[in-house]
Amino acid sequence: RPRAVTVGEGLAVLVAQPGPLEDSPAFERGAGGAEANVATVLTQLGIETAWISRVGDDGFGRYLVRHLADRGVDISAVAVDSNRPTAVYVKERGNGSGVPGDMAAGASRMLYYRTGSAASALSPADLGTATGLLDGCELIHFTGITTALSESATALTETLIGRPRADRLISFDLNYRPALWDRREVNAADVLARHVRGSDVVFLGSDEAEAVFGTGDPDRLRALFPQPRHLVIKNDAHSVTGFLGAVRVEVPALELTVTERIGAGDAFAGGYLGALLQGRAHEQLLRFGHLCAAAALTGIGDVAELPPLALLESLAEAGPSDWA
Ligand code: KDG
């Protein structure tokens, strides 16, 4: 029986070759979707995890389900929707050539093809079919992307934060995606603030928190959001500040050569949550987060392929001063 359940949209990723998109002759296929990425980090850490989602009855949907199943994720609550396609996004990458249309080397941009996707039809009804998974688990994780997908998806995430909790934790990563909210008629900041306040573990990037809530400062964010027991603020690429109740810890990030950033936040969340379910101490949660994020930062895909658990454990034990 899964200990953790994540809920959200999976996307097939087409990674372009570096340079202007119009010049890319080929694309590397990958898997994405914040909650799917977190699920695969959790299973790699040895935590039984299920993913609740909807995919289209198409090759991309079958690929995503297979990708997750191959990594040990329980996909029994993934619905196949024959009327809507699986979402796709193209990852455009910079080559730093200076030619018009090219971005800086290492930079990337996401182009979404997801309007009307299978997962945009996620609704509270999808929780009904997954009752067994949800009732028995210790942690439910989703992000502001799931909330942003559609009205019915917002209804689903509001149902999750409103459900009786027992000992179950709700984990929420802000993952602010203006492209999705621009299509909605609701106020993103109001909806997202409700989710932050209604969750037990919350991840915020300082830049996105600044954009949505007007501040990226960890102490001001804690004052604004005293409710979640765990509040984790990622200060750009430099460090992460973690509040656990009134305790505040700051852990610097690893110094490494970044290949591509997309997916690093999900890997951080997966590392933190996995360590939390393993009963580790507060600072260790942040260290596990950083170490898992490093695995995503050093590849072009969104998915973190982690080193063996024993290595992560000894690095987390050693701490940042030994990470260089
Ligand atoms: O965090 C990485 C995700 O952004 C990526 O995998 C795609 O879920 C995705 C999204 O909607 O942006």
Short mmCIF file of N, CA, C and O in Angstrom, two decimals, residues 13 16-17 36 44 55 87 89 92 95 102 128 130 149 184 204 223 244 254 265-266 275 291-292 298 301 319:
data_model
loop_
_atom_site.label_atom_id
_atom_site.label_comp_id
_atom_site.label_asym_id
_atom_site.label_seq_id
_atom_site.Cartn_x
_atom_site.Cartn_y
_atom_site.Cartn_z
N VAL A 13 7.77 15.32 -22.70
CA VAL A 13 8.67 16.45 -22.91
C VAL A 13 9.46 16.20 -24.19
O VAL A 13 9.99 15.10 -24.40
N ALA A 16 14.49 20.17 -27.16
CA ALA A 16 15.12 20.60 -28.42
C ALA A 16 16.63 20.61 -28.29
O ALA A 16 17.17 20.63 -27.19
N GLN A 17 17.30 20.61 -29.41
CA GLN A 17 18.74 20.79 -29.37
C GLN A 17 19.04 22.27 -29.08
O GLN A 17 18.23 23.13 -29.40
N ALA A 36 4.50 13.99 -11.06
CA ALA A 36 5.06 12.73 -11.53
C ALA A 36 6.56 12.69 -11.20
O ALA A 36 7.09 11.66 -10.77
N GLN A 44 12.47 6.21 -5.75
CA GLN A 44 13.92 5.94 -5.72
C GLN A 44 14.47 5.99 -4.30
O GLN A 44 15.50 5.38 -4.00
N VAL A 55 -4.51 10.57 -18.36
CA VAL A 55 -3.71 10.70 -19.59
C VAL A 55 -4.62 10.41 -20.78
O VAL A 55 -5.69 9.82 -20.63
N ALA A 87 -0.91 15.82 -22.42
CA ALA A 87 -0.22 17.11 -22.58
C ALA A 87 1.23 16.89 -23.05
O ALA A 87 1.84 15.86 -22.75
N TYR A 89 5.02 19.23 -23.65
CA TYR A 89 5.70 20.52 -23.67
C TYR A 89 7.05 20.38 -24.37
O TYR A 89 7.67 19.32 -24.33
N GLU A 92 12.76 24.39 -24.98
CA GLU A 92 13.65 25.10 -25.89
C GLU A 92 14.91 25.45 -25.09
O GLU A 92 14.81 25.88 -23.95
N ASN A 95 21.84 28.26 -26.63
CA ASN A 95 23.17 27.81 -27.03
C ASN A 95 24.20 28.92 -26.85
O ASN A 95 25.39 28.72 -27.11
N ASP A 102 18.24 33.00 -30.09
CA ASP A 102 18.96 32.07 -29.21
C ASP A 102 19.01 32.66 -27.79
O ASP A 102 19.06 33.87 -27.62
N GLY A 128 -12.59 9.87 -6.01
CA GLY A 128 -13.51 8.78 -5.65
C GLY A 128 -12.94 7.44 -6.03
O GLY A 128 -12.92 6.50 -5.21
N ALA A 130 -9.94 6.70 -6.25
CA ALA A 130 -8.66 6.46 -5.56
C ALA A 130 -8.83 6.47 -4.04
O ALA A 130 -7.84 6.58 -3.32
N LEU A 149 -4.81 24.05 -13.43
CA LEU A 149 -5.17 23.42 -14.71
C LEU A 149 -6.55 23.82 -15.22
O LEU A 149 -6.74 24.07 -16.41
N ARG A 184 -7.31 31.59 -16.67
CA ARG A 184 -8.37 31.40 -15.67
C ARG A 184 -9.00 32.73 -15.27
O ARG A 184 -8.39 33.78 -15.43
N LEU A 204 8.16 27.00 -1.41
CA LEU A 204 8.01 28.24 -2.18
C LEU A 204 9.37 28.62 -2.75
O LEU A 204 10.36 28.62 -2.01
N ALA A 223 5.87 35.08 8.36
CA ALA A 223 4.88 35.92 9.06
C ALA A 223 3.55 35.89 8.32
O ALA A 223 2.48 35.85 8.93
N LEU A 244 10.40 24.82 10.69
CA LEU A 244 9.61 23.71 11.23
C LEU A 244 9.04 24.25 12.53
O LEU A 244 9.78 24.41 13.51
N LEU A 254 24.36 22.94 -3.09
CA LEU A 254 25.64 22.41 -3.58
C LEU A 254 26.19 23.33 -4.66
O LEU A 254 25.43 23.91 -5.43
N GLY A 265 13.28 21.76 -8.68
CA GLY A 265 12.39 22.03 -7.55
C GLY A 265 11.62 20.77 -7.15
O GLY A 265 11.41 20.50 -5.96
N ASP A 266 11.21 20.00 -8.14
CA ASP A 266 10.47 18.75 -7.85
C ASP A 266 11.39 17.77 -7.15
O ASP A 266 10.98 17.08 -6.21
N ALA A 275 12.74 12.07 2.92
CA ALA A 275 13.48 12.08 4.19
C ALA A 275 12.52 12.28 5.37
O ALA A 275 12.69 11.69 6.44
N LEU A 291 20.46 17.46 -2.25
CA LEU A 291 21.19 16.38 -2.94
C LEU A 291 20.36 15.82 -4.10
O LEU A 291 20.89 15.54 -5.17
N CYS A 292 19.05 15.69 -3.89
CA CYS A 292 18.20 15.20 -4.98
C CYS A 292 18.08 16.25 -6.09
O CYS A 292 18.09 15.92 -7.27
N THR A 298 21.93 18.38 -13.03
CA THR A 298 23.06 17.96 -13.84
C THR A 298 22.64 17.16 -15.08
O THR A 298 23.47 16.56 -15.74
N GLY A 301 17.09 16.52 -18.78
CA GLY A 301 15.69 16.16 -18.58
C GLY A 301 15.15 16.75 -17.28
O GLY A 301 15.88 17.37 -16.51
N GLY A 319 27.20 16.80 5.23
CA GLY A 319 26.75 18.19 5.24
C GLY A 319 27.48 19.08 4.26
O GLY A 319 28.48 18.69 3.66
#
